[in-house]
Structure formats: structure tokens, C-alpha cells
Amino acid sequence: MSDRPTTPTRAVHSVSELAETLRGLIEGALPRVWVQGEISNLARPASGHWYFTLKDARAQLRCVMFRNANLQVRPPPQEGDEVLLRAQVSLYTARGDLQLICEHMEPAGQGALLRAFEALKRKLVSEGLFDEHLKREPPRLPRAIGLITSASGAAIQDVLTTLRRRYPLAPVYLYPVPVQGTEAPAAIIRALAELPRRAPIDVLLLVRGGGSLEDLWAFNDEGVARAIRACTVPVICGVGHETDTTIADFAADLRAPTPTAAAEQVAPDIADWREWLAGVALRFNTAAGRALRDSGQQLGLLQRRLLTQHPGRRLQDRAQRLDELTLRAERAAHARIQRQRERIQMLTARLERAAPSTRMELRRRHLATLELQLRNLWQRHAGEADIRLQRAQARLSDLNPRAVLERGYAIALDSSGQALTDAARVRQGDALRVLLARGELDTTIDHSHPAA
């Protein structure tokens, strides 16, 4: 055996093999990470992918955001923007560079959002989209009210409660939409276009409760602002709290500080109308009383003049004329009072008929009438079906062969079980089976007499 030492076997990798191994180790060891920094060296080639460097004061990393991911980023980033990324740490094997593969991008902090807000506001102001002469006056007494908001938020309850309390005469048509997140702007735009076509509304409320600037960002969308101006009915916007201001507020025909305030602006207070009607009735009664007093004063004046004149025929004529004037004055006064009372009763009845409880009772009576009609229709159809069944049973009984056998007839069957109708089909010695009304007979043909 040789004492010469052996050389150990060395594992030799190609550069590409080692690079792929390193990329697998990096991507397997590090989960998705969130990174914040400033964009520099931004490139957007024709492929639609974005290539840039993310840096801070002490370091920088190469980044790529492929087209299928960056299509969701609105607005697109600019050189120098501070952004927040969700990315996969990886290795670009062709150059051996460490890089971040970005999956999500958003502006970092409210500073970027405020800059985007101011930029869009300046753009729309320069186009004249917020000009006062474009604003439409909401109707004083709306026939129907449209409502665009979240179906599960607190704002919808505040608005509906306020509308029921102040103005229950107008129906409310709700178009539920998400009010935050990436899907919210498209849903709001669609609702602004579709709700006036689907429902007979003449004013529309666009509302949302309070939240952060990010939560309210759907109402800072350029498409939402243009959809508000394109809406066929006046739009009242009540988004957030009193201190919150959105692009939608500037575009709306009327801006309310809160959702509840928006409902108060669109709905007149029915209590004010009742008070107005009471004032009208009081003025009518006052005017009627004044008319009666004036007539009484005129009557007294005529009576005094009568006393100063010569009695006789003239006195009788004047007395008769006085009676006529008195009756006319009383009738006119009473007629006027009665007309005002009837008008007040009519207005009161209209208010009562418009009450939800009255409308519910009318619907309940209509439902009871429909139920009675359905029951009568079912009974009539059931009776007719029973008569048809009895007739069918009678016909079936008439066609039953057993009924023929009961009258003394019989049925002859050949060896194959077929009924015989012709004597020429059998021969002497053939076996037959004869069916009777009760029982059967087995017989053999001695003679047959076929028909001539």
C-alpha cells in the first residue's frame, strides 16, 4: 500500500449555479418585508415594468416592480417620492445584484397624500370644475332622496334617523357602496351614474363617517369628482367630521360638515311646516274676526242713522236692506271661516295620510284582500279539478274490459296469450284459455267456423 497522501475531492460550482443557490437561500429565508424610503433613478421602459433605487440617508437598494403589480398604483410615483413598499428580497442572478421585487406601493405618510390632494385640487380648479356657477340648488321639497354610503356604517343610521324625524314624506333610495379601499372610487362613480336612472330622485346624498386621511382617500379621487359634476341631480356631500375636507366636497353642489348635517340640509323640518300652518289658521281666524267686528260696527252705524231718519216706508226699506246686509255679512264671514277650516282639515288629513303608519295599514289591507282572492281562486280550481277527475274515472270504468265481462261476455286467448278475434287463426286441437268475469276456462278446439 502506498503511503502517499490522497487529494480530497473538491465540489466545483458554476457561477450561475451558485447564483441560483444564493437566490433560493435569500428568498426562502426572508419573508415579505415592508420597506420605506425615497425613490431615485426611476425608469419606466416600454415593457411597463418599473426600475428604481430605494434609498435613505445611509443605504440604497435596487428595486423592480413588474407591470402586473404597478398597474394598481395610483397616482404613479415620481422621482424623489417617499414611499412604503411590500417586497420580496431576491437576487438578480444576471448581475449578482441584491434587489427587492415590489408587490405593493403606497405614499409614505400623510405628507405625500396631502401633496397629491393639493395637486389634484389645483388641477381641477384650473379646469373650472369647482366654479360656483356650476352649483345647482337642491329642491326645497324633494319628492325622493337618493343615498350613497356604506350599508354597515354609522353614517347611514344617522342620516335615516334624521330624515324620518324631519321629513318622512319623501322616500329614500339607498345605493350601498364601499367607502374606503381600492374598490371604493369605482363603486361610488358607478352609483352616481346609476342611482338617478334607477330611482325617481331629485337630490342625492353622498355621505361617510369620520376617519383618517387614508380612510377618506376614496373621496379624493379625480373620477369621483368628475362623476359628481356629471350627476343628473344635485349632490350634497357630507364626508367625515367638520374639520375634514375632500375633493368631493369641492365638486358637490352643496357641502355639509357631517352626514347628519347633510340630511338636515336636504330635508325640511315638518315641524316648521306644522307651525306655519298653525300660523296661517290663526291669521285666517283673526281676519274673520276682524271682518265680523267691521260688519258689527257698520251695523251699529246703520242703526244709528236709521234712528235719525223719518219712520214709515223708508224705515221699512232701510230695515229690510239692513237685514239683507247683516245676513250677507254673516254668511260671508261664516263661509270664509268654513273655507279656512276645511283647508286646515285637508292639510291635516294629507299629513296624516303621508304618515308611515297610515301607509302600512293600507298595505296590510291590500295584502289581506289579495290573500282572500288567492284562497277563492284555489278553491275554484280545486273544485274544477275534482270534477274532471270524476269524469275521467267514469270514462276509465266504461273502457275497462272487466266491465264487458260482467255483462256475460268472455275473452278467448291463444297459446301465446293474444286475444282471438278471427276463427281462421285456430285449428282443430288447439288449446285455448277463456277469461270470464270470475275465473278462467281451459278448452280445446274441436271445430272452427271461419267467417265466409
Coordinates of C-alpha atoms in Angstrom, one line a residue:
M1 CA 0.0 0.0 0.0
S2 CA 1.3 3.4 -0.9
D3 CA 2.0 6.0 1.9
R4 CA 1.3 9.0 -0.4
P5 CA -1.5 11.2 0.9
T6 CA -4.7 11.4 -1.1
T7 CA -6.0 14.7 -2.5
P8 CA -9.6 15.4 -1.3
T9 CA -12.3 15.7 -4.0
R10 CA -13.4 19.3 -4.5
A11 CA -17.1 20.4 -5.3
V12 CA -16.8 22.9 -8.1
H13 CA -19.9 25.1 -9.0
S14 CA -20.5 27.3 -12.0
V15 CA -21.3 30.9 -11.3
S16 CA -24.9 30.5 -12.4
E17 CA -25.4 27.5 -10.2
L18 CA -24.1 29.4 -7.2
A19 CA -26.1 32.5 -8.0
E20 CA -29.3 30.4 -8.2
T21 CA -28.5 28.7 -4.9
L22 CA -28.0 32.1 -3.3
R23 CA -31.3 33.4 -4.7
G24 CA -33.1 30.4 -3.3
L25 CA -31.5 30.8 0.1
I26 CA -32.3 34.5 0.3
E27 CA -36.0 34.1 -0.9
G28 CA -36.5 31.1 1.4
A29 CA -35.0 32.7 4.5
L30 CA -36.6 36.1 4.3
P31 CA -40.4 36.6 4.2
R32 CA -42.2 39.5 2.6
V33 CA -40.9 42.8 4.1
W34 CA -42.2 46.3 4.4
V35 CA -39.6 49.0 3.5
Q36 CA -39.8 52.8 3.5
G37 CA -37.5 55.1 1.5
E38 CA -37.1 57.6 -1.2
I39 CA -37.3 56.8 -4.9
S40 CA -34.4 57.7 -7.2
N41 CA -33.2 56.6 -10.6
L42 CA -36.7 55.8 -11.7
A43 CA -37.0 54.2 -15.1
R44 CA -40.2 53.2 -17.0
P45 CA -39.2 51.3 -20.2
A46 CA -41.8 50.3 -22.9
S47 CA -42.3 46.9 -21.2
G48 CA -44.3 48.7 -18.4
H49 CA -42.0 47.5 -15.6
W50 CA -40.6 50.0 -13.2
Y51 CA -36.9 50.0 -12.2
F52 CA -35.6 52.3 -9.4
T53 CA -33.4 52.7 -6.4
L54 CA -34.9 52.9 -2.9
K55 CA -32.6 54.9 -0.5
D56 CA -32.3 56.6 2.8
A57 CA -29.5 58.7 4.3
R58 CA -27.2 55.7 4.7
A59 CA -28.0 52.9 2.2
Q60 CA -29.8 52.1 -1.0
L61 CA -31.3 49.0 -2.7
R62 CA -32.2 48.2 -6.3
C63 CA -35.9 47.6 -6.9
V64 CA -38.1 46.3 -9.6
M65 CA -41.9 46.5 -9.8
F66 CA -43.4 44.4 -12.7
R67 CA -46.2 45.7 -14.8
N68 CA -48.9 43.4 -13.3
A69 CA -48.2 44.9 -9.9
N70 CA -47.7 48.5 -10.7
L71 CA -51.0 48.9 -12.6
Q72 CA -52.7 49.2 -9.2
V73 CA -50.5 52.1 -8.0
R74 CA -52.4 55.4 -8.3
P75 CA -51.0 58.0 -8.7
P76 CA -47.8 56.7 -10.3
P77 CA -44.7 57.6 -8.2
Q78 CA -42.3 60.4 -9.2
E79 CA -38.6 60.9 -8.7
G80 CA -37.9 61.8 -5.0
D81 CA -41.3 60.5 -3.6
E82 CA -41.2 58.9 -0.2
V83 CA -43.0 55.5 -0.5
L84 CA -43.8 52.4 1.5
L85 CA -43.2 49.1 -0.2
R86 CA -44.1 45.5 0.4
A87 CA -41.5 43.4 -1.4
Q88 CA -39.7 40.1 -1.7
V89 CA -35.9 40.2 -1.1
S90 CA -34.2 38.4 -4.0
L91 CA -31.0 38.2 -6.1
Y92 CA -30.8 39.3 -9.7
T93 CA -28.5 36.4 -10.9
A94 CA -27.6 38.1 -14.3
R95 CA -25.6 40.8 -12.4
G96 CA -25.4 39.3 -9.0
D97 CA -27.2 42.3 -7.5
L98 CA -29.4 42.1 -4.4
Q99 CA -32.8 43.6 -5.3
L100 CA -36.4 44.0 -4.0
I101 CA -39.2 42.6 -6.1
C102 CA -42.1 45.1 -5.2
E103 CA -45.6 43.8 -4.9
H104 CA -47.3 46.9 -3.4
M105 CA -46.5 50.6 -3.2
E106 CA -48.2 53.5 -1.4
P107 CA -47.2 57.0 -0.4
A108 CA -45.4 57.1 2.9
G109 CA -47.2 59.2 5.5
Q110 CA -49.9 61.9 5.1
G111 CA -47.4 64.3 3.7
A112 CA -47.4 62.5 0.3
L113 CA -51.2 62.2 0.5
L114 CA -51.6 65.9 1.2
R115 CA -49.3 66.7 -1.7
A116 CA -51.4 64.5 -4.0
F117 CA -54.5 66.2 -2.6
E118 CA -53.3 69.7 -3.3
A119 CA -52.0 68.7 -6.8
L120 CA -55.4 67.3 -7.8
K121 CA -57.2 70.3 -6.3
R122 CA -55.1 72.7 -8.3
K123 CA -55.7 70.7 -11.5
L124 CA -59.5 70.7 -11.1
V125 CA -59.6 74.3 -10.0
S126 CA -57.7 75.3 -13.2
E127 CA -60.3 73.4 -15.2
G128 CA -63.2 75.3 -13.5
L129 CA -64.7 72.1 -12.1
F130 CA -65.4 73.8 -8.8
D131 CA -66.8 77.1 -10.2
E132 CA -69.8 78.4 -8.2
H133 CA -71.9 79.0 -11.3
L134 CA -71.9 75.2 -11.8
K135 CA -73.5 74.6 -8.5
R136 CA -77.2 73.5 -8.5
E137 CA -79.7 74.5 -5.9
P138 CA -81.2 71.4 -4.1
P139 CA -85.1 71.3 -4.2
R140 CA -86.8 72.9 -1.3
L141 CA -89.3 70.0 -1.0
P142 CA -87.7 66.9 -2.5
R143 CA -90.0 64.2 -3.9
A144 CA -87.5 61.4 -3.3
I145 CA -83.9 61.3 -1.9
G146 CA -81.0 59.2 -3.1
L147 CA -78.4 58.0 -0.6
I148 CA -75.0 56.7 -1.5
T149 CA -73.0 55.3 1.5
S150 CA -71.9 52.1 3.2
A151 CA -74.8 49.8 4.3
S152 CA -73.0 48.9 7.5
G153 CA -71.5 52.2 8.7
A154 CA -72.8 54.5 11.4
A155 CA -73.5 57.3 8.9
I156 CA -76.5 55.5 7.3
Q157 CA -78.3 55.2 10.6
D158 CA -77.7 58.9 11.4
V159 CA -79.0 60.0 8.0
L160 CA -82.1 57.8 8.0
T161 CA -83.0 58.8 11.6
T162 CA -82.7 62.5 10.7
L163 CA -84.8 62.1 7.5
R164 CA -87.5 60.1 9.3
R165 CA -87.7 62.8 12.0
R166 CA -87.6 65.8 9.8
Y167 CA -89.3 64.8 6.6
P168 CA -90.9 61.4 6.5
L169 CA -92.9 62.3 3.3
A170 CA -90.0 61.6 0.9
P171 CA -88.9 58.0 0.2
V172 CA -85.2 57.3 0.5
Y173 CA -83.4 55.1 -2.2
L174 CA -80.2 53.6 -0.9
Y175 CA -77.3 52.6 -3.2
P176 CA -74.8 50.8 -0.9
V177 CA -71.1 51.1 -1.7
P178 CA -67.7 50.6 0.0
V179 CA -66.5 53.9 1.3
Q180 CA -62.8 53.1 1.7
G181 CA -60.2 50.9 0.0
T182 CA -59.2 50.4 -3.6
E183 CA -62.7 49.3 -4.8
A184 CA -64.5 52.3 -3.3
P185 CA -63.9 55.0 -6.0
A186 CA -65.2 52.8 -8.9
A187 CA -68.2 51.8 -6.8
I188 CA -69.0 55.4 -6.0
I189 CA -68.6 56.5 -9.6
R190 CA -71.0 53.8 -10.7
A191 CA -73.6 54.7 -8.1
L192 CA -73.6 58.4 -9.0
A193 CA -74.4 57.4 -12.6
E194 CA -76.9 54.6 -12.0
L195 CA -79.0 55.7 -9.0
P196 CA -80.7 58.7 -10.8
R197 CA -81.6 56.3 -13.6
R198 CA -82.9 53.6 -11.3
A199 CA -85.0 55.7 -8.9
P200 CA -87.2 58.9 -9.3
I201 CA -84.9 61.0 -7.1
D202 CA -84.4 64.8 -7.4
V203 CA -81.5 65.1 -5.0
L204 CA -78.7 62.8 -3.8
L205 CA -76.7 62.5 -0.6
L206 CA -73.1 61.2 -0.7
V207 CA -72.0 60.6 2.9
R208 CA -69.4 58.8 5.0
G209 CA -68.4 58.9 8.7
G210 CA -65.2 60.3 10.0
G211 CA -61.7 58.7 9.7
S212 CA -58.1 59.3 8.8
L213 CA -56.9 60.9 5.6
E214 CA -56.2 57.4 4.3
D215 CA -59.7 56.2 5.2
L216 CA -61.3 59.2 3.3
W217 CA -59.0 58.9 0.3
A218 CA -61.7 57.4 -1.9
F219 CA -63.4 60.8 -1.8
N220 CA -60.2 62.5 -3.1
D221 CA -60.4 60.5 -6.4
E222 CA -60.5 62.5 -9.6
G223 CA -63.0 60.2 -11.1
V224 CA -65.4 60.7 -8.2
A225 CA -65.2 64.5 -8.5
R226 CA -66.0 64.3 -12.2
A227 CA -68.8 61.9 -11.6
I228 CA -70.4 64.3 -9.1
R229 CA -70.4 67.1 -11.6
A230 CA -71.8 64.7 -14.3
C231 CA -74.6 63.5 -12.0
T232 CA -78.0 64.5 -13.3
V233 CA -79.4 65.6 -9.9
P234 CA -77.9 68.0 -7.3
V235 CA -75.4 66.2 -5.0
I236 CA -75.0 67.1 -1.3
C237 CA -71.7 65.8 0.1
G238 CA -71.3 65.1 3.9
V239 CA -68.0 63.2 4.4
G240 CA -66.2 62.9 7.8
H241 CA -66.3 65.5 10.6
E242 CA -66.5 69.2 10.4
T243 CA -62.7 69.6 10.0
D244 CA -62.4 67.1 7.2
T245 CA -62.4 68.4 3.6
T246 CA -62.2 66.3 0.5
I247 CA -62.1 66.8 -3.3
A248 CA -65.7 65.5 -3.4
D249 CA -66.8 68.4 -1.1
F250 CA -65.4 71.0 -3.6
A251 CA -67.1 69.2 -6.5
A252 CA -70.5 68.8 -4.8
D253 CA -73.4 71.2 -5.3
L254 CA -73.6 71.7 -1.5
R255 CA -71.1 70.7 1.2
A256 CA -72.2 69.6 4.6
P257 CA -69.8 69.2 7.6
T258 CA -71.2 65.8 8.7
P259 CA -73.6 63.1 7.3
T260 CA -76.3 64.3 9.8
A261 CA -75.9 67.9 8.6
A262 CA -76.3 66.7 5.0
A263 CA -79.6 65.1 5.9
E264 CA -80.8 68.3 7.6
Q265 CA -79.9 70.4 4.6
V266 CA -81.8 68.2 2.2
A267 CA -84.9 67.6 4.4
P268 CA -87.2 70.5 5.5
D269 CA -88.4 70.1 9.1
I270 CA -92.0 69.0 9.1
A271 CA -92.5 70.6 12.5
D272 CA -91.8 74.0 10.9
W273 CA -94.5 73.4 8.3
R274 CA -97.0 72.4 11.0
E275 CA -96.1 75.6 12.8
W276 CA -96.6 77.6 9.6
L277 CA -100.0 76.0 9.1
A278 CA -101.0 76.9 12.6
G279 CA -99.9 80.5 11.9
V280 CA -102.0 80.5 8.7
A281 CA -105.0 79.3 10.6
L282 CA -104.5 81.9 13.3
R283 CA -104.2 84.7 10.7
F284 CA -107.4 83.4 9.0
N285 CA -109.3 83.4 12.2
T286 CA -108.0 86.9 13.1
A287 CA -109.1 88.2 9.7
A288 CA -112.5 86.6 10.0
G289 CA -113.0 88.1 13.5
R290 CA -111.9 91.5 12.2
A291 CA -114.4 91.1 9.3
L292 CA -117.2 90.3 11.9
R293 CA -116.2 93.3 14.0
D294 CA -116.2 95.6 11.0
S295 CA -119.6 94.3 10.0
G296 CA -120.9 94.8 13.5
Q297 CA -119.6 98.4 13.5
Q298 CA -121.2 99.0 10.2
L299 CA -124.5 97.5 11.5
G300 CA -124.3 99.9 14.5
L301 CA -123.7 102.9 12.3
L302 CA -126.7 102.0 10.1
Q303 CA -128.9 101.5 13.1
R304 CA -127.9 105.0 14.4
R305 CA -128.6 106.5 11.0
L306 CA -132.0 104.8 10.9
L307 CA -132.9 106.3 14.2
T308 CA -132.3 109.8 12.8
Q309 CA -134.5 109.4 9.7
H310 CA -138.3 109.7 9.3
P311 CA -140.2 106.5 10.2
G312 CA -142.5 104.9 7.7
R313 CA -141.9 103.2 4.4
R314 CA -138.4 104.4 4.2
L315 CA -137.7 103.0 7.6
Q316 CA -139.1 99.7 6.5
D317 CA -137.0 99.7 3.3
R318 CA -133.9 100.6 5.3
A319 CA -134.7 97.9 7.9
Q320 CA -135.1 95.3 5.1
R321 CA -131.9 96.4 3.5
L322 CA -130.1 96.2 6.9
D323 CA -131.3 92.7 7.4
E324 CA -130.0 91.7 4.0
L325 CA -126.7 93.2 4.6
T326 CA -126.5 91.6 8.0
L327 CA -127.3 88.2 6.6
R328 CA -124.8 88.6 3.7
A329 CA -122.1 89.7 6.1
E330 CA -122.7 86.8 8.4
R331 CA -122.9 84.3 5.6
A332 CA -119.7 85.7 4.1
A333 CA -117.9 85.6 7.4
H334 CA -119.1 82.1 8.2
A335 CA -118.3 80.9 4.7
R336 CA -114.8 82.3 4.9
I337 CA -114.2 80.7 8.3
Q338 CA -115.6 77.4 7.0
R339 CA -113.3 77.5 3.9
Q340 CA -110.3 78.1 6.1
R341 CA -111.3 75.3 8.5
E342 CA -111.8 72.9 5.5
R343 CA -108.4 73.9 4.1
I344 CA -106.8 73.2 7.5
Q345 CA -108.6 69.9 7.8
M346 CA -107.5 69.0 4.3
L347 CA -103.8 69.8 5.0
T348 CA -104.0 67.9 8.3
A349 CA -105.5 64.9 6.5
R350 CA -102.8 65.0 3.9
L351 CA -100.2 64.9 6.7
E352 CA -101.9 62.0 8.4
R353 CA -102.2 60.1 5.1
A354 CA -98.5 60.6 4.5
A355 CA -97.6 59.1 7.9
P356 CA -95.8 55.7 7.7
S357 CA -98.4 54.1 10.0
T358 CA -101.3 55.0 7.6
R359 CA -99.4 53.7 4.6
M360 CA -98.6 50.5 6.4
E361 CA -102.2 49.9 7.3
L362 CA -103.3 50.4 3.6
R363 CA -100.6 47.9 2.6
R364 CA -101.8 45.5 5.2
R365 CA -105.5 45.7 4.0
H366 CA -104.3 45.2 0.4
L367 CA -102.4 42.1 1.4
A368 CA -105.5 40.7 3.2
T369 CA -107.6 41.3 0.0
L370 CA -105.0 39.5 -2.1
E371 CA -104.9 36.6 0.3
L372 CA -108.7 36.2 0.1
Q373 CA -108.7 36.3 -3.7
L374 CA -105.9 33.7 -3.8
R375 CA -107.9 31.4 -1.4
N376 CA -111.1 31.7 -3.6
L377 CA -109.1 31.1 -6.8
W378 CA -107.5 28.0 -5.3
Q379 CA -110.9 26.6 -4.1
R380 CA -112.4 27.2 -7.6
H381 CA -109.5 25.4 -9.3
A382 CA -109.6 22.5 -6.8
G383 CA -113.4 22.0 -7.5
E384 CA -112.9 22.1 -11.2
A385 CA -110.0 19.6 -10.9
D386 CA -112.2 17.2 -8.8
I387 CA -115.0 17.3 -11.4
R388 CA -112.5 16.5 -14.2
L389 CA -111.1 13.6 -12.1
Q390 CA -114.6 12.1 -11.5
R391 CA -115.4 12.3 -15.3
A392 CA -112.0 10.6 -16.1
Q393 CA -112.8 7.8 -13.6
A394 CA -116.2 7.3 -15.2
R395 CA -114.7 7.0 -18.7
L396 CA -112.0 4.7 -17.5
S397 CA -114.6 2.4 -15.9
D398 CA -116.6 2.3 -19.2
L399 CA -113.4 1.3 -21.1
N400 CA -112.4 -1.4 -18.5
P401 CA -112.6 -4.9 -20.2
R402 CA -113.7 -6.3 -16.9
A403 CA -116.9 -4.4 -17.2
V404 CA -117.6 -6.1 -20.5
L405 CA -117.0 -9.5 -18.9
E406 CA -119.6 -8.7 -16.2
R407 CA -122.2 -8.4 -18.9
G408 CA -121.7 -12.1 -19.9
Y409 CA -119.0 -11.8 -22.5
A410 CA -115.8 -13.8 -22.5
I411 CA -112.3 -13.3 -23.9
A412 CA -110.5 -16.2 -25.7
L413 CA -106.7 -16.2 -25.6
D414 CA -104.5 -18.4 -27.9
S415 CA -101.4 -20.2 -26.7
S416 CA -99.3 -17.0 -26.9
G417 CA -101.8 -15.1 -24.7
Q418 CA -103.2 -13.0 -27.6
A419 CA -106.9 -12.3 -27.7
L420 CA -108.7 -14.1 -30.6
T421 CA -110.8 -12.0 -33.0
D422 CA -110.8 -14.4 -36.0
A423 CA -111.8 -18.1 -36.1
A424 CA -109.4 -18.7 -39.0
R425 CA -106.4 -18.2 -36.7
V426 CA -107.0 -21.6 -34.8
R427 CA -107.1 -25.2 -35.9
Q428 CA -108.6 -28.3 -34.5
G429 CA -106.9 -29.4 -31.4
D430 CA -105.5 -26.0 -30.4
A431 CA -105.7 -25.2 -26.7
L432 CA -107.4 -22.0 -25.7
R433 CA -107.8 -20.1 -22.4
V434 CA -111.2 -18.4 -21.9
L435 CA -111.4 -15.4 -19.5
L436 CA -114.7 -14.9 -17.7
A437 CA -115.8 -12.2 -15.3
R438 CA -114.9 -14.5 -12.5
G439 CA -112.4 -17.3 -13.3
E440 CA -110.9 -18.9 -16.4
L441 CA -111.6 -22.0 -18.6
D442 CA -109.0 -24.1 -20.5
T443 CA -110.5 -25.7 -23.6
T444 CA -109.5 -27.4 -26.9
I445 CA -110.9 -26.6 -30.4
D446 CA -113.0 -29.4 -31.9
H447 CA -114.3 -27.4 -34.8
S448 CA -113.9 -23.9 -36.1
H449 CA -116.2 -21.9 -38.3
P450 CA -114.3 -19.1 -40.0
A451 CA -116.3 -16.2 -41.3
A452 CA -117.3 -16.5 -45.0

